[in-house]
Short mmCIF file of C-alpha atoms in Angstrom, two decimals:
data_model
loop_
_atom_site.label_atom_id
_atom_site.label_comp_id
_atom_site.label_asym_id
_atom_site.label_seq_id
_atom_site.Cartn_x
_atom_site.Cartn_y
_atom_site.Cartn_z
CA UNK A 1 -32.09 10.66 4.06
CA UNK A 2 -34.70 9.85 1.66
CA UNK A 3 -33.47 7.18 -0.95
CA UNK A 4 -33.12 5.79 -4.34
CA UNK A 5 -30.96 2.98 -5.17
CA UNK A 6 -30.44 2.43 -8.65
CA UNK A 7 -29.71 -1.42 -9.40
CA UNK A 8 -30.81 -4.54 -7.49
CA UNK A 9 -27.45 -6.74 -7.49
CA UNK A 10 -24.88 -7.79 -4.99
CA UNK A 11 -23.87 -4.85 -4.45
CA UNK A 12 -27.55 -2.86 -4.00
CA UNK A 13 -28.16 -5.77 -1.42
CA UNK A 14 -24.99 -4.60 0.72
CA UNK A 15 -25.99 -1.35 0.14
CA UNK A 16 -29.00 -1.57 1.71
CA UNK A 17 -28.19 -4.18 4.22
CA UNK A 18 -26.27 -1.40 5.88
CA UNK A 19 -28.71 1.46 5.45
CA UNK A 20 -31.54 -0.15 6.88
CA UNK A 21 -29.04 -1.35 10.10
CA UNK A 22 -27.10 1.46 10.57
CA UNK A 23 -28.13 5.54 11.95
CA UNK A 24 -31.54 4.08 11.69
CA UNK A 25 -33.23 7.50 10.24
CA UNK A 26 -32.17 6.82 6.78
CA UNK A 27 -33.92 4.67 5.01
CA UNK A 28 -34.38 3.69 1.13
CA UNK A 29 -37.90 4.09 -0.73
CA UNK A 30 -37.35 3.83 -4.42
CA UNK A 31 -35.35 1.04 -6.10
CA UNK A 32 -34.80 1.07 -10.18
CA UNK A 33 -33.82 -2.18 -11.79
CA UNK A 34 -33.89 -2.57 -15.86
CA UNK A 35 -35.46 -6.21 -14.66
CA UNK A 36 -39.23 -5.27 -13.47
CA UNK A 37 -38.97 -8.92 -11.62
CA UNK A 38 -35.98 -7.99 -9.46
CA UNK A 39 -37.28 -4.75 -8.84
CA UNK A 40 -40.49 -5.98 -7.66
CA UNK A 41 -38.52 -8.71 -5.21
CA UNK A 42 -35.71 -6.15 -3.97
CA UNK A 43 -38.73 -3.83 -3.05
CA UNK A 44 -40.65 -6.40 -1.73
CA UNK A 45 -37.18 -7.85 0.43
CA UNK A 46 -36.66 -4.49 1.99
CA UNK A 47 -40.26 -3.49 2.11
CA UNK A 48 -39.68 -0.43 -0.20
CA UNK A 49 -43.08 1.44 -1.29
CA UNK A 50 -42.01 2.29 -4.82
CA UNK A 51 -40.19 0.29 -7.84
CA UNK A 52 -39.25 0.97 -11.72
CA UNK A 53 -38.14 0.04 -14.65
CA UNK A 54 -37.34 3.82 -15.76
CA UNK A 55 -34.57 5.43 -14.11
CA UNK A 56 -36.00 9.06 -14.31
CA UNK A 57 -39.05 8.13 -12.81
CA UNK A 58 -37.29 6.63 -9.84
CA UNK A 59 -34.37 9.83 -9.89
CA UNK A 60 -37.61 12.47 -9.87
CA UNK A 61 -39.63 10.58 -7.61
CA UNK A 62 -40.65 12.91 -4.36
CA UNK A 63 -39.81 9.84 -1.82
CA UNK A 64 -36.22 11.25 -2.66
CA UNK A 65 -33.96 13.82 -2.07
CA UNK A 66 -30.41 11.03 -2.78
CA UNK A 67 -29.89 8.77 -5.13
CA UNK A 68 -27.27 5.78 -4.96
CA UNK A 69 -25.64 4.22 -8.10
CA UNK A 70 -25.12 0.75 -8.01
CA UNK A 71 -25.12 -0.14 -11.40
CA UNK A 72 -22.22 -1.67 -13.76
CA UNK A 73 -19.66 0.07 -14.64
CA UNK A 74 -21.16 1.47 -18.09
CA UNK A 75 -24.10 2.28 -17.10
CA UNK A 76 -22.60 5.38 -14.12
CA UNK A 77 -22.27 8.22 -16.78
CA UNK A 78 -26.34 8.08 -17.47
CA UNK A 79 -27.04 7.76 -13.85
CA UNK A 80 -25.06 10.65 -12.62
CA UNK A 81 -26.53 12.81 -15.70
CA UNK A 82 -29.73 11.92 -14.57
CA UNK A 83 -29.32 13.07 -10.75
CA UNK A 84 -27.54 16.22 -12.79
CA UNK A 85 -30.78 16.97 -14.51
CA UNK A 86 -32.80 16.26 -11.47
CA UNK A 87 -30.84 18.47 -9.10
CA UNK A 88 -30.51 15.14 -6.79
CA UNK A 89 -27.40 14.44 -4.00
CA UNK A 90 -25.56 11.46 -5.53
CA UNK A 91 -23.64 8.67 -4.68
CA UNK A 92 -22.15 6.04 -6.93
CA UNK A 93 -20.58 2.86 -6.09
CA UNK A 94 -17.11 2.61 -8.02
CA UNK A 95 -15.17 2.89 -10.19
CA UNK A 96 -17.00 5.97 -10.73
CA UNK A 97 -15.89 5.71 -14.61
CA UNK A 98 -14.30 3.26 -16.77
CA UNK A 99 -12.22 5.63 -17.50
CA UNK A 100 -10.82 9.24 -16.49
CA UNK A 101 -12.72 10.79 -18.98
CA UNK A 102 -15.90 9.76 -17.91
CA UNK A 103 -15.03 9.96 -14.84
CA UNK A 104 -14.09 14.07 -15.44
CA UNK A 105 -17.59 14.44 -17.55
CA UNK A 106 -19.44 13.07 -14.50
CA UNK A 107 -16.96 15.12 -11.92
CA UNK A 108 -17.60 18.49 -13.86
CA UNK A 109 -21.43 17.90 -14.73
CA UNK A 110 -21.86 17.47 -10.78
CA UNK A 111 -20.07 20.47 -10.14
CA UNK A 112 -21.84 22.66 -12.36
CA UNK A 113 -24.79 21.52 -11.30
CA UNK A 114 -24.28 22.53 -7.39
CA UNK A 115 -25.32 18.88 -6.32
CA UNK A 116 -23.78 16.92 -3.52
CA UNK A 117 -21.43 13.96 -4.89
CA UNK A 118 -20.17 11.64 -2.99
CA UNK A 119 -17.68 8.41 -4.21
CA UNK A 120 -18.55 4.90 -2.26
CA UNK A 121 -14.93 4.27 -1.95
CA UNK A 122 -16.12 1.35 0.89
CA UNK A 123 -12.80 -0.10 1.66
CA UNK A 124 -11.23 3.42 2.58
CA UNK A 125 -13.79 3.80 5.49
CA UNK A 126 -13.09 0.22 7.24
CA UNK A 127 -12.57 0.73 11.08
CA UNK A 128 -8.75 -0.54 10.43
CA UNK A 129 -8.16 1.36 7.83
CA UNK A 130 -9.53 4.73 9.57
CA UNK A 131 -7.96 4.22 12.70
CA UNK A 132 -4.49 3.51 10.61
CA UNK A 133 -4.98 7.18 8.73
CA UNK A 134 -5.07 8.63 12.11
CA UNK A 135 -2.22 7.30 13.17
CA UNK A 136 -0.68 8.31 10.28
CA UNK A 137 -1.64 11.43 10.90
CA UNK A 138 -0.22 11.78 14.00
CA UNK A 139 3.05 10.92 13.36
CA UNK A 140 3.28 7.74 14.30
CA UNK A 141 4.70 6.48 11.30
CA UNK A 142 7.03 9.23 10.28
CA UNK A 143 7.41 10.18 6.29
CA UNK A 144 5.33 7.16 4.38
CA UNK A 145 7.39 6.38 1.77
CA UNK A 146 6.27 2.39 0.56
CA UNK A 147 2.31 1.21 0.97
CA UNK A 148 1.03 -2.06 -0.55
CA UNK A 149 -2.56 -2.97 -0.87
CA UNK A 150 -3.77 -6.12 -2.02
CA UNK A 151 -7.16 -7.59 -3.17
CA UNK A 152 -7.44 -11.03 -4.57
CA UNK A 153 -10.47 -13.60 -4.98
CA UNK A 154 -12.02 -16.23 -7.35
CA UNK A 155 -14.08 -13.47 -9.44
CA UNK A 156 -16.90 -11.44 -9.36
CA UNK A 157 -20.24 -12.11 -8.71
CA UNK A 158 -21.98 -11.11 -11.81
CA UNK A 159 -21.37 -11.55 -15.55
CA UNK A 160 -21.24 -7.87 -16.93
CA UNK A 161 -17.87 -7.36 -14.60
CA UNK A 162 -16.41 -10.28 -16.91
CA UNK A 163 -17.32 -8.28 -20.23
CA UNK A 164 -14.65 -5.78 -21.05
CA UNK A 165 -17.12 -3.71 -22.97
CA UNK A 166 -19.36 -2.90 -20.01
CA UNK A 167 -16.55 -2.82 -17.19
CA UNK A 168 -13.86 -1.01 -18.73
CA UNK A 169 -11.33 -3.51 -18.23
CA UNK A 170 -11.23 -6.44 -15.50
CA UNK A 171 -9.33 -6.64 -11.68
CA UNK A 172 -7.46 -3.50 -12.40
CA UNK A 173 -10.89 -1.34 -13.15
CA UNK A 174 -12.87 -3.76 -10.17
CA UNK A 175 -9.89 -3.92 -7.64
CA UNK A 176 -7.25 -1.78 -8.29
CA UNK A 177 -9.76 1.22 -7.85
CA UNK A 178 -9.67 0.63 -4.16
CA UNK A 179 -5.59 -0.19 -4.00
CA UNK A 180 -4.86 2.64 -5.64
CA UNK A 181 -7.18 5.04 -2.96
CA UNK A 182 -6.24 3.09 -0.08
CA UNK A 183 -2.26 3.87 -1.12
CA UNK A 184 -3.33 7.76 -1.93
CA UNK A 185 -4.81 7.99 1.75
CA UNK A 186 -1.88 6.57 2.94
CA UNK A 187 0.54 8.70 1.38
CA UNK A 188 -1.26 11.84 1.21
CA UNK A 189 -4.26 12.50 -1.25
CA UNK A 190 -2.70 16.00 -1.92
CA UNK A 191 0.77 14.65 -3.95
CA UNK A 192 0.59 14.08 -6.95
CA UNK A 193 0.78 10.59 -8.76
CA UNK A 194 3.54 11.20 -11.54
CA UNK A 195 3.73 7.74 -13.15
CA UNK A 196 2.91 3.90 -13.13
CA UNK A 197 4.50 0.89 -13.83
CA UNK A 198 2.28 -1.90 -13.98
CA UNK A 199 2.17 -5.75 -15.36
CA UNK A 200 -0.89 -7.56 -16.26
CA UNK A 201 -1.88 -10.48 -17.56
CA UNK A 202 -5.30 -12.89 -18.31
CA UNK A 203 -3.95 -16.09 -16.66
CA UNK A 204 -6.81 -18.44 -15.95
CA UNK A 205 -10.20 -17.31 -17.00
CA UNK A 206 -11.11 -17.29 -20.79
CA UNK A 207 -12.20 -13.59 -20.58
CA UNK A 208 -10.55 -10.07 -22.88
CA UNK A 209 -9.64 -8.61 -19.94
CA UNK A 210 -6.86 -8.86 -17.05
CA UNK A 211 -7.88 -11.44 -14.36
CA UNK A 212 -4.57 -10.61 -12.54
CA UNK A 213 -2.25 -7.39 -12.51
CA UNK A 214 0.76 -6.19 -10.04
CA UNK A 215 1.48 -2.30 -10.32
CA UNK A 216 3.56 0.67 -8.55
CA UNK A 217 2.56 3.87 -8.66
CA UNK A 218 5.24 6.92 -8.19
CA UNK A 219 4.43 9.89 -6.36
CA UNK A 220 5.75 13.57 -6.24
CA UNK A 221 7.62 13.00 -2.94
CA UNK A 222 9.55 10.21 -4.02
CA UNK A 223 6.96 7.53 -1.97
CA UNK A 224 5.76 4.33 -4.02
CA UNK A 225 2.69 2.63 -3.79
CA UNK A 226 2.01 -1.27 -5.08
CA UNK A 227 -1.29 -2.61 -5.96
CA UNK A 228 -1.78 -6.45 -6.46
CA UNK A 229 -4.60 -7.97 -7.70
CA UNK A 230 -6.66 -10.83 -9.07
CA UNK A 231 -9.90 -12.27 -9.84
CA UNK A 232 -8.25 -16.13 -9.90
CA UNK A 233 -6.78 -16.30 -6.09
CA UNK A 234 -8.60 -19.34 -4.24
CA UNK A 235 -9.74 -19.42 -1.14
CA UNK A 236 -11.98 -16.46 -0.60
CA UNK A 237 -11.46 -12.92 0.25
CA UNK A 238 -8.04 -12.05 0.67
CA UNK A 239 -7.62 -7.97 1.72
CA UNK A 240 -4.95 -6.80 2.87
CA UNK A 241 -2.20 -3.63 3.25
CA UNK A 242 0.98 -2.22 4.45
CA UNK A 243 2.72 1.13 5.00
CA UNK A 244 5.79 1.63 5.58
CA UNK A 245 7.87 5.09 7.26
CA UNK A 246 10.77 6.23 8.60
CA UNK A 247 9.50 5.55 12.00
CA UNK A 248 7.00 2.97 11.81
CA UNK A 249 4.98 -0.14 10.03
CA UNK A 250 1.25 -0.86 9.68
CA UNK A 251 0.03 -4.09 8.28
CA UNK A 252 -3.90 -4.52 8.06
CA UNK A 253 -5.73 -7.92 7.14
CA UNK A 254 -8.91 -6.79 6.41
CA UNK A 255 -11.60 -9.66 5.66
CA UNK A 256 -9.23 -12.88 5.61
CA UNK A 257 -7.51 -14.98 8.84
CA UNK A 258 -8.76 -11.61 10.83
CA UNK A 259 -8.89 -14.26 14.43
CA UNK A 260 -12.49 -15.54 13.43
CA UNK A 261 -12.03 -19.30 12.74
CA UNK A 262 -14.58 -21.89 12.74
CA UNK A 263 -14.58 -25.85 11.50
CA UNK A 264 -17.76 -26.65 9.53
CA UNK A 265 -19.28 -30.48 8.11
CA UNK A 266 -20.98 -27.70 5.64
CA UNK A 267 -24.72 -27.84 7.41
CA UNK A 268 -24.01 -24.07 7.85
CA UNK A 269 -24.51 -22.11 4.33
CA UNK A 270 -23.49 -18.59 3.68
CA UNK A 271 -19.88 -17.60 5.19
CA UNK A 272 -18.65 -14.83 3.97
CA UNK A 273 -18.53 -12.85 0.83
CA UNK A 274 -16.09 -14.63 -2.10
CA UNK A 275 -16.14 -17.61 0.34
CA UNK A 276 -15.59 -20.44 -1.78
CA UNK A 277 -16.88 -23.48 0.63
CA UNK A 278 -18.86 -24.08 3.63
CA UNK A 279 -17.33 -27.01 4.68
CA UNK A 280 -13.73 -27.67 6.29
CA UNK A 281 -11.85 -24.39 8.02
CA UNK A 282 -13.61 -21.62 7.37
CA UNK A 283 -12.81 -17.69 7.95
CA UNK A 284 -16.28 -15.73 8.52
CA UNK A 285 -16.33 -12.33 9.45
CA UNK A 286 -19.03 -10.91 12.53
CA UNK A 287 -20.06 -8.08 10.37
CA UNK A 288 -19.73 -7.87 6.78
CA UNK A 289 -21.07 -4.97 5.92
CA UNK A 290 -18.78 -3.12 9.18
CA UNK A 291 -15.64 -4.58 8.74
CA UNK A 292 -15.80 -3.73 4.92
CA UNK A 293 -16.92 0.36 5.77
CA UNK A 294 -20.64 0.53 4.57
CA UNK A 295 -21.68 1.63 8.21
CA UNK A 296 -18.59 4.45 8.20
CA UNK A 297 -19.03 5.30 4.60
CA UNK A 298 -22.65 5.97 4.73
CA UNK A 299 -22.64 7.60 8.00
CA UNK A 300 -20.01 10.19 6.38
CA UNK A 301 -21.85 11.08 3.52
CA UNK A 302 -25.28 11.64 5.24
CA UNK A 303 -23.50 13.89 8.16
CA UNK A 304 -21.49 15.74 4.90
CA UNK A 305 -24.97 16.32 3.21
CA UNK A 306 -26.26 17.62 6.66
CA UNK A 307 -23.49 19.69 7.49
CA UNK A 308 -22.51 20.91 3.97
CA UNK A 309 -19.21 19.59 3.73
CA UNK A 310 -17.08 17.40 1.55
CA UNK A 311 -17.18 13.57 2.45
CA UNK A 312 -13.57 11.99 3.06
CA UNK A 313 -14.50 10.84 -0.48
CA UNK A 314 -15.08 12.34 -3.20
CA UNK A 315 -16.32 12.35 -7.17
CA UNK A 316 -12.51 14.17 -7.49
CA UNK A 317 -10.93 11.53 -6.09
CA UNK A 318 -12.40 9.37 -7.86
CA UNK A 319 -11.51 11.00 -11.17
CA UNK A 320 -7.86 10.66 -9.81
CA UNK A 321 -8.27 7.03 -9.15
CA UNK A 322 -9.49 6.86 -12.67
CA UNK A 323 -6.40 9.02 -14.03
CA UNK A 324 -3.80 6.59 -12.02
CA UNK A 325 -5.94 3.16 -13.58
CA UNK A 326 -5.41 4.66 -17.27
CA UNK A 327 -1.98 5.38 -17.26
CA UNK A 328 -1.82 1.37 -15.27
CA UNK A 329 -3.03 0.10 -18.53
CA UNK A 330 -1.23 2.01 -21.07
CA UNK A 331 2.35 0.78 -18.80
CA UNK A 332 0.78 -3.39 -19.02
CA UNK A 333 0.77 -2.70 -22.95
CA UNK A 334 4.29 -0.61 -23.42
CA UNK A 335 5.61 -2.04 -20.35
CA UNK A 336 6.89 0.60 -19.72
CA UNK A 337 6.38 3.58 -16.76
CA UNK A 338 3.39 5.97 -17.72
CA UNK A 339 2.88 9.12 -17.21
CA UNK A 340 -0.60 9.46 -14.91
CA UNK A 341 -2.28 12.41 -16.97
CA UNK A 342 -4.53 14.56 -14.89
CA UNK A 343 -6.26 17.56 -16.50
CA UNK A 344 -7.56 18.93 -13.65
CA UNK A 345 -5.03 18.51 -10.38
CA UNK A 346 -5.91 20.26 -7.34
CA UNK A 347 -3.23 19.53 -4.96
CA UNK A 348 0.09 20.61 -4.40
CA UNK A 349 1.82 21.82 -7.65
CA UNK A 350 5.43 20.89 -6.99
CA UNK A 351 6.64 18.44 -4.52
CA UNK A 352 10.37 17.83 -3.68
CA UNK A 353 11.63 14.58 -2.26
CA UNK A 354 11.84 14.71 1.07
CA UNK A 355 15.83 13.79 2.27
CA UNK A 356 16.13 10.81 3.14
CA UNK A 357 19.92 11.86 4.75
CA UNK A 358 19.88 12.11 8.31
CA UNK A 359 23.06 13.91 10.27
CA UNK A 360 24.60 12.41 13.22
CA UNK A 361 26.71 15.30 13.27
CA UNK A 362 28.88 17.67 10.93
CA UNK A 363 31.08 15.26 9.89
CA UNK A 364 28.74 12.03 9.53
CA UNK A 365 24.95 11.12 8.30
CA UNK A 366 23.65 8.36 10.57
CA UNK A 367 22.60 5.08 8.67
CA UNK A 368 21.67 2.98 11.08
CA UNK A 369 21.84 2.77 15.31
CA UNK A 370 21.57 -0.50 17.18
CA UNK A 371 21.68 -1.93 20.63
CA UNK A 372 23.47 -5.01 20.14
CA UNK A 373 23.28 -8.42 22.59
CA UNK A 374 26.02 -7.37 24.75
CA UNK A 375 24.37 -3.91 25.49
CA UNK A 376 26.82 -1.50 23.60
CA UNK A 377 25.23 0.78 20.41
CA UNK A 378 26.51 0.21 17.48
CA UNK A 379 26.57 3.32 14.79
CA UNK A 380 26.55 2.65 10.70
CA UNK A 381 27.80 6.06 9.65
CA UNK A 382 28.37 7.78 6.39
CA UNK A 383 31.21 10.72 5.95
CA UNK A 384 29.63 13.82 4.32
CA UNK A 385 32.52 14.58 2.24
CA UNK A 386 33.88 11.50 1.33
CA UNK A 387 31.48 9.14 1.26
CA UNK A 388 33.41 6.52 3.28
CA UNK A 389 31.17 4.47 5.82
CA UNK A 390 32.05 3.31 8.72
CA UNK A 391 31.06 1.69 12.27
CA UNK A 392 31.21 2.87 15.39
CA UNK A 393 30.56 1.50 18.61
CA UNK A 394 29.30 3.56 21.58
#
C-alpha cells in the first residue's frame, strides 16, 4: 500500500510505528498535519518524502492510493469527504463519528462512491481477542448470553479529546466505542442492539463531558452486554473483558498485570502507554503496538483491499457503534433504557430469545447437575407442569 496519514499525534505515531514494522511492503509517504512544524518532524521521524498543511493536496497526491484518518473526532466527516471526492481507499481511526449521523453521512458517501472503507476498530483485532472469537465460534462457549468489557485510565493524551465540542462527548465517545464492538463481536454482530441503559457521570476532572460511565446494552436474543469506563482510573492501562455462555467463560486482560512485571528506581523512561510512573512496580507490555491489534488490523485491511473483500471491520459497524453510543447518552440523561435507533440495519430482522429451559426428561427441566464430594450426582430439577423443584440424587 501506498499511504497517507492524515494527523501527526499519538495516535498517527502508533499508526505508523506498526506500518513501517509490520508486512514490510506497505509503507507511508504523505503525512498532513494543520501544524506545518509537526508535519515537517513526523515526515522527517519516519523519513516520509512528502508533507502538508492542505489535506487535498496530501488526499490527491500520486504517492497514494490509501489514506488513514487520524484526526480528532470532528474533524473525520471532512476527511472521509475528501477521500470520497478523490476516489481514495480509506481508513479512519475511531469513533468514526461523534455521532450516528455523521457516522451514516460518511457510511453512505463511501458507499456511493465505490471506495474501500475500512474502521480501525484496534482493540477488536488483539491476538486475545481474535483467538477468543474463534473459540466462540466453535462452540466452545455455548449461547453467549453476558460479555463485559472494560477500559479505564488517567485520560487522554491530547487536549481536543477533553473538549466536548470537538469529541462529541468524553470516555463514552473515546472508550465505550471499543466496549461496545468488542461486546457486538462477542455476541454476534448480526443481532440487533434493541436498547441501553447507561449511567454517567463527570467525577474528577473539571471538563463538560463524562470522565466515567457504566452501561448495558440489550440485544435481540435476550444476551446483555456491559461497558465500563473512565478517563480518572489510576494506575495506567487497565483493559479488560469477559463472556459468559451456557457452556463456558472467557476472561481477557489485555494491556494490564498480563505476566510482564518489572521493579524500576525510574532510570528507565517510557513504559507503557497511560503508564503513569517509571519508578516502583511497573507493568510494561513486549509489544505495544501487537498486543493492542495494529499489526492484525492493518494486515486485514491491506489483504481486504487486495482481495476485494470486506475487512472484519467495517464503516457499517461503525455506524452501529455510533447508533448504540447515542441512545447510551440519551439513557445517562432520562435514566432511563433507550431505544438504540438504527436507520439502516442489515442484520437479522427478528430475533427470538433463545430458551434458556433445558429438559431432563418429560416430566422435569434440568437446573443444575453436580458431582458432589462423596461421588454421587446431585440433580436440581424443575416439574414442567407444576413448577415444583426438587433434588434428586443419582
Amino acid at each position: 500500500m501506498k499511504l497517507t496519514i492524515l494527523g501527526t499525534g499519538f495516535i498517527a505515531r502508533f499508526y505508523a510505528e506498526s506500518l513501517h514494522a509490520q508486512r514490510r511492503k506497505d509503507a507511508i509517504h504523505v503525512v498532513y498535519s494543520r501544524n506545518e512544524d509537526r508535519a515537517r518532524k513526523f515526515a522527517g521521524d519516519y523519513k516520509l518524502a512528502h508533507y502538508f498543511t492542505d489535506m487535498d493536496d496530501a488526499v490527491n497526491h500520486p504517492a497514494t492510493d490509501t489514506v488513514i484518518i487520524a484526526l480528532p473526532n470532528n474533524l473525520h466527516e471532512a476527511a472521509v469527504m475528501a477521500c470520497v471526492k478523490a476516489k481514495k481507499n480509506v481508513l479512519c481511526t475511531k469513533p468514526l463519528g461523534r455521532t450516528s449521523a455523521e457516522a451514516k453521512r460518511m457510511l453512505d458517501a463511501v458507499e456511493a462512491a465505490g471506495i474501500f472503507a475500512g474502521y480501525l476498530e484496534d482493540l477488536c483485532y488483539t491476538p486475545k481477542f481474535l483467538k477468543s472469537c474463534a473459540s466462540i465460534r466453535a462452540g466452545a462457549l455455548g449461547r453467549i448470553f453476558w460479555t463485559k468489557s472494560r477500559e479505564a485510565h488517567p485520560g487522554p493524551h491530547s487536549d481536543w479529546f477533553w473538549d466536548k465540542e470537538q469529541s462529541g462527548g468524553g470516555a463514552i465517545i473515546d472508550l465505550g466505542c471499543h466496549c461496545v464492538e468488542i461486546g457486538r463481536n462477542f455476541i454476534g454482530k448480526d443481532i440487533r442492539p434493541v436498547e441501553v441503559m447507561c449511567w454517567a457521570d463527570t467525577q474528577v476532572h473539571p471538563i463538560e463531558a463524562e470522565d466515567h460511565a457504566i452501561g448495558l446494552v440489550k440485544y435481540a436474543n435476550g444476551a446483555i452486554s456491559q461497558f465500563e469506563v473512565s478517563w480518572a482510573f489510576r494506575g495506567g492501562m487497565d483493559l479488560r473483558d469477559e463472556v459468559m455462555g451456557t457452556e463456558g467463560t472467557i476472561w481477557l486482560n489485555g494491556f494490564l498485570r498480563t505476566g510482564f512485571e518489572m521493579f524500576s528506581t525510574g532510570k528507565g523512561g517510557y513504559v507503557a502507554e497511560k503508564s503513569e510512573t517509571d519508578r516502583g512496580w511497573l507493568f510494561p507490555v513486549g509489544d505495544e503496538a501487537h498486543e493492542l491489534g495494529y499489526s492484525h488490523m492493518f494486515t486485514d485491511m491491506f489483504d481486504s483491499i487486495e482481495t476485494r473483500r470486506e475487512p472484519l471491520e467495517t464503516f457499517y459497524d461503525a455506524y452501529i457503534v455510533n447508533c448504540i453510543l447515542d441512545a447510551a447518552y440519551s439513557s445517562a440523561k432520562t435514566k432511563l433504557w433507550e431505544p438504540v435507533k438504527i436507520d439502516d440495519w442489515r442484520g437479522k430482522d427478528i430475533v427470538e430469545n433463545t430458551s434458556h429451559l433445558v429438559s431432563y426428561d418429560d416430566e422435569f427441566y434440568l437446573i443444575k447437575e453436580e458431582t458432589l464430594s462423596d461421588g454421587e450426582v446431585k440433580l436440581i430439577l424443575k416439574n414442567k407442569k407444576t413448577n415444583e423443584i426438587i433434588q434428586r440424587r443419582l
